[in-house]
PDB file of C-alpha atoms in Angstrom:
ATOM      1  CA  UNK A  10     -12.312 -18.385  20.685  1.00 50.00           C
ATOM      2  CA  UNK A  11      -8.783 -19.604  20.474  1.00 55.00           C
ATOM      3  CA  UNK A  12      -6.240 -18.051  17.358  1.00 57.00           C
ATOM      4  CA  UNK A  13      -6.047 -21.549  15.898  1.00 58.00           C
ATOM      5  CA  UNK A  14      -9.629 -22.276  15.499  1.00 61.00           C
ATOM      6  CA  UNK A  15     -10.024 -19.013  14.117  1.00 64.00           C
ATOM      7  CA  UNK A  16      -7.353 -19.354  11.371  1.00 65.00           C
ATOM      8  CA  UNK A  17      -8.346 -22.779  10.139  1.00 70.00           C
ATOM      9  CA  UNK A  18     -10.213 -21.840   6.820  1.00 75.00           C
ATOM     10  CA  UNK A  19      -7.729 -18.984   5.747  1.00 75.00           C
ATOM     11  CA  UNK A  20      -5.661 -21.480   3.688  1.00 76.00           C
ATOM     12  CA  UNK A  21      -8.890 -22.506   1.831  1.00 83.00           C
ATOM     13  CA  UNK A  22      -9.666 -18.862   1.015  1.00 85.00           C
ATOM     14  CA  UNK A  23      -6.350 -17.668   0.013  1.00 86.00           C
ATOM     15  CA  UNK A  24      -5.697 -20.728  -2.619  1.00 88.00           C
ATOM     16  CA  UNK A  25      -8.609 -19.947  -4.242  1.00 91.00           C
ATOM     17  CA  UNK A  26      -8.116 -16.415  -4.220  1.00 90.00           C
ATOM     18  CA  UNK A  27      -4.723 -16.631  -5.645  1.00 90.00           C
ATOM     19  CA  UNK A  28      -6.202 -18.762  -8.376  1.00 93.00           C
ATOM     20  CA  UNK A  29      -8.777 -16.192  -9.303  1.00 95.00           C
ATOM     21  CA  UNK A  30      -5.858 -13.307  -9.544  1.00 94.00           C
ATOM     22  CA  UNK A  31      -4.196 -15.772 -11.620  1.00 95.00           C
ATOM     23  CA  UNK A  32      -7.230 -16.028 -14.030  1.00 96.00           C
ATOM     24  CA  UNK A  33      -7.912 -11.980 -13.818  1.00 96.00           C
ATOM     25  CA  UNK A  34      -4.315 -11.405 -14.539  1.00 96.00           C
ATOM     26  CA  UNK A  35      -4.161 -13.771 -18.286  1.00 96.00           C
ATOM     27  CA  UNK A  36      -7.725 -12.383 -19.082  1.00 97.00           C
ATOM     28  CA  UNK A  37      -6.508  -8.570 -18.701  1.00 96.00           C
ATOM     29  CA  UNK A  38      -3.066  -9.115 -20.306  1.00 96.00           C
ATOM     30  CA  UNK A  39      -4.485 -10.873 -22.969  1.00 96.00           C
ATOM     31  CA  UNK A  40      -7.145  -8.246 -23.611  1.00 96.00           C
ATOM     32  CA  UNK A  41      -4.472  -5.215 -23.153  1.00 95.00           C
ATOM     33  CA  UNK A  42      -0.999  -5.958 -24.067  1.00 95.00           C
ATOM     34  CA  UNK A  43      -1.674  -7.970 -27.546  1.00 94.00           C
ATOM     35  CA  UNK A  44      -3.515  -4.863 -28.709  1.00 93.00           C
ATOM     36  CA  UNK A  45      -1.310  -2.135 -26.524  1.00 94.00           C
ATOM     37  CA  UNK A  46       2.177  -3.240 -27.482  1.00 94.00           C
ATOM     38  CA  UNK A  47       2.116  -6.125 -29.689  1.00 93.00           C
ATOM     39  CA  UNK A  48       3.000  -9.012 -26.915  1.00 93.00           C
ATOM     40  CA  UNK A  49       1.989 -12.749 -27.148  1.00 95.00           C
ATOM     41  CA  UNK A  50      -0.664 -14.276 -25.255  1.00 96.00           C
ATOM     42  CA  UNK A  51      -0.677 -15.690 -21.880  1.00 95.00           C
ATOM     43  CA  UNK A  52      -1.777 -19.056 -20.886  1.00 96.00           C
ATOM     44  CA  UNK A  53      -3.290 -19.617 -17.090  1.00 96.00           C
ATOM     45  CA  UNK A  54      -0.177 -21.083 -16.139  1.00 97.00           C
ATOM     46  CA  UNK A  55       2.073 -18.250 -17.266  1.00 96.00           C
ATOM     47  CA  UNK A  56      -0.523 -15.461 -15.598  1.00 96.00           C
ATOM     48  CA  UNK A  57      -0.346 -16.869 -12.680  1.00 95.00           C
ATOM     49  CA  UNK A  58       3.456 -17.155 -12.429  1.00 95.00           C
ATOM     50  CA  UNK A  59       3.765 -13.251 -13.426  1.00 94.00           C
ATOM     51  CA  UNK A  60       1.402 -12.381 -10.903  1.00 94.00           C
ATOM     52  CA  UNK A  61       3.242 -14.229  -7.960  1.00 92.00           C
ATOM     53  CA  UNK A  62       6.341 -12.828  -9.564  1.00 92.00           C
ATOM     54  CA  UNK A  63       5.083  -8.885  -9.485  1.00 91.00           C
ATOM     55  CA  UNK A  64       3.901  -9.848  -5.894  1.00 89.00           C
ATOM     56  CA  UNK A  65       7.661 -10.640  -4.940  1.00 87.00           C
ATOM     57  CA  UNK A  66       9.249  -7.935  -7.008  1.00 89.00           C
ATOM     58  CA  UNK A  67       6.822  -5.154  -6.190  1.00 87.00           C
ATOM     59  CA  UNK A  68       4.007  -5.902  -3.456  1.00 77.00           C
ATOM     60  CA  UNK A  69       5.193  -8.782  -1.353  1.00 68.00           C
ATOM     61  CA  UNK A  70       2.298 -10.870   0.319  1.00 60.00           C
ATOM     62  CA  UNK A  71       1.652  -8.636   3.315  1.00 61.00           C
ATOM     63  CA  UNK A  72      -1.971  -7.591   2.444  1.00 57.00           C
ATOM     64  CA  UNK A  73      -1.269  -4.208   3.844  1.00 55.00           C
ATOM     65  CA  UNK A  74       0.958  -0.841   2.777  1.00 53.00           C
ATOM     66  CA  UNK A  75       4.220  -0.406   5.047  1.00 52.00           C
ATOM     67  CA  UNK A  76       4.119   1.555   8.112  1.00 51.00           C
ATOM     68  CA  UNK A  77       5.473   4.994   8.233  1.00 51.00           C
ATOM     69  CA  UNK A  78       3.938   6.075   4.228  1.00 52.00           C
ATOM     70  CA  UNK A  79       1.789   8.548   3.902  1.00 56.00           C
ATOM     71  CA  UNK A  80      -1.756   8.371   5.531  1.00 56.00           C
ATOM     72  CA  UNK A  81      -1.270   4.951   7.099  1.00 54.00           C
ATOM     73  CA  UNK A  82       1.397   6.546   9.260  1.00 52.00           C
ATOM     74  CA  UNK A  83      -1.594   7.800  11.343  1.00 50.00           C
ATOM     75  CA  UNK A  84      -3.542   4.575  11.038  1.00 55.00           C
ATOM     76  CA  UNK A  85      -1.044   2.299  12.150  1.00 56.00           C
ATOM     77  CA  UNK A  86      -0.170   4.411  15.002  1.00 58.00           C
ATOM     78  CA  UNK A  87       3.039   6.144  13.602  1.00 58.00           C
ATOM     79  CA  UNK A  88       2.213   9.723  14.077  1.00 68.00           C
ATOM     80  CA  UNK A  89       1.800   9.581  17.786  1.00 70.00           C
ATOM     81  CA  UNK A  90       4.717  11.479  18.657  1.00 77.00           C
ATOM     82  CA  UNK A  91       3.769  13.983  16.257  1.00 77.00           C
ATOM     83  CA  UNK A  92       0.117  14.364  17.920  1.00 80.00           C
ATOM     84  CA  UNK A  93       1.699  14.191  21.258  1.00 83.00           C
ATOM     85  CA  UNK A  94       4.057  16.969  20.060  1.00 85.00           C
ATOM     86  CA  UNK A  95       1.532  19.028  18.881  1.00 85.00           C
ATOM     87  CA  UNK A  96      -0.823  18.798  21.783  1.00 87.00           C
ATOM     88  CA  UNK A  97       2.267  20.017  23.629  1.00 89.00           C
ATOM     89  CA  UNK A  98       3.255  23.241  21.428  1.00 89.00           C
ATOM     90  CA  UNK A  99       1.735  26.833  22.748  1.00 91.00           C
ATOM     91  CA  UNK A 100      -0.155  28.846  19.968  1.00 91.00           C
ATOM     92  CA  UNK A 101       3.055  30.520  18.612  1.00 92.00           C
ATOM     93  CA  UNK A 102       5.169  27.418  18.405  1.00 91.00           C
ATOM     94  CA  UNK A 103       2.176  25.961  16.161  1.00 91.00           C
ATOM     95  CA  UNK A 104       2.095  29.464  13.838  1.00 92.00           C
ATOM     96  CA  UNK A 105       5.975  29.039  13.173  1.00 91.00           C
ATOM     97  CA  UNK A 106       5.658  25.256  12.730  1.00 88.00           C
ATOM     98  CA  UNK A 107       2.586  25.648  10.106  1.00 88.00           C
ATOM     99  CA  UNK A 108       4.696  28.834   8.465  1.00 89.00           C
ATOM    100  CA  UNK A 109       7.717  26.319   8.152  1.00 87.00           C
ATOM    101  CA  UNK A 110       5.624  23.893   6.673  1.00 83.00           C
ATOM    102  CA  UNK A 111       4.520  26.022   4.183  1.00 86.00           C
ATOM    103  CA  UNK A 112       8.045  26.763   3.372  1.00 86.00           C
ATOM    104  CA  UNK A 113       9.057  23.814   2.551  1.00 85.00           C
ATOM    105  CA  UNK A 114       6.286  22.317   0.801  1.00 82.00           C
ATOM    106  CA  UNK A 115       5.943  25.916  -1.740  1.00 79.00           C
ATOM    107  CA  UNK A 116       6.779  25.054  -5.285  1.00 70.00           C
ATOM    108  CA  UNK A 117      10.283  26.799  -6.524  1.00 69.00           C
ATOM    109  CA  UNK A 118       9.859  30.002  -8.545  1.00 65.00           C
ATOM    110  CA  UNK A 119      10.348  29.715 -12.391  1.00 64.00           C
ATOM    111  CA  UNK A 120      11.784  32.856 -13.898  1.00 59.00           C
TER     112      UNK A 120
END
């Protein structure tokens, strides 16, 4: 199936999800924030604006985490170099690598 035919319903799915997210933000904000920090309540359009602003500032609209951070690195193929290096190491080199990693990850002792 050509790519453009598969993408046709995409905008019709995204818009309702964004509108629903605005409703969820409004309901959560109005249920929590006025009680917790005495903030004023939001109407729907303010909540939708807050949702879009937070996506721009903190998350973007990519829908997936950035490559190279934590476990996502392995799933997205960023760890293939380390896997290759590991496969080519001798048992002695692997033990040395593990010990160096333990040293790096060890908590400093407080005296």
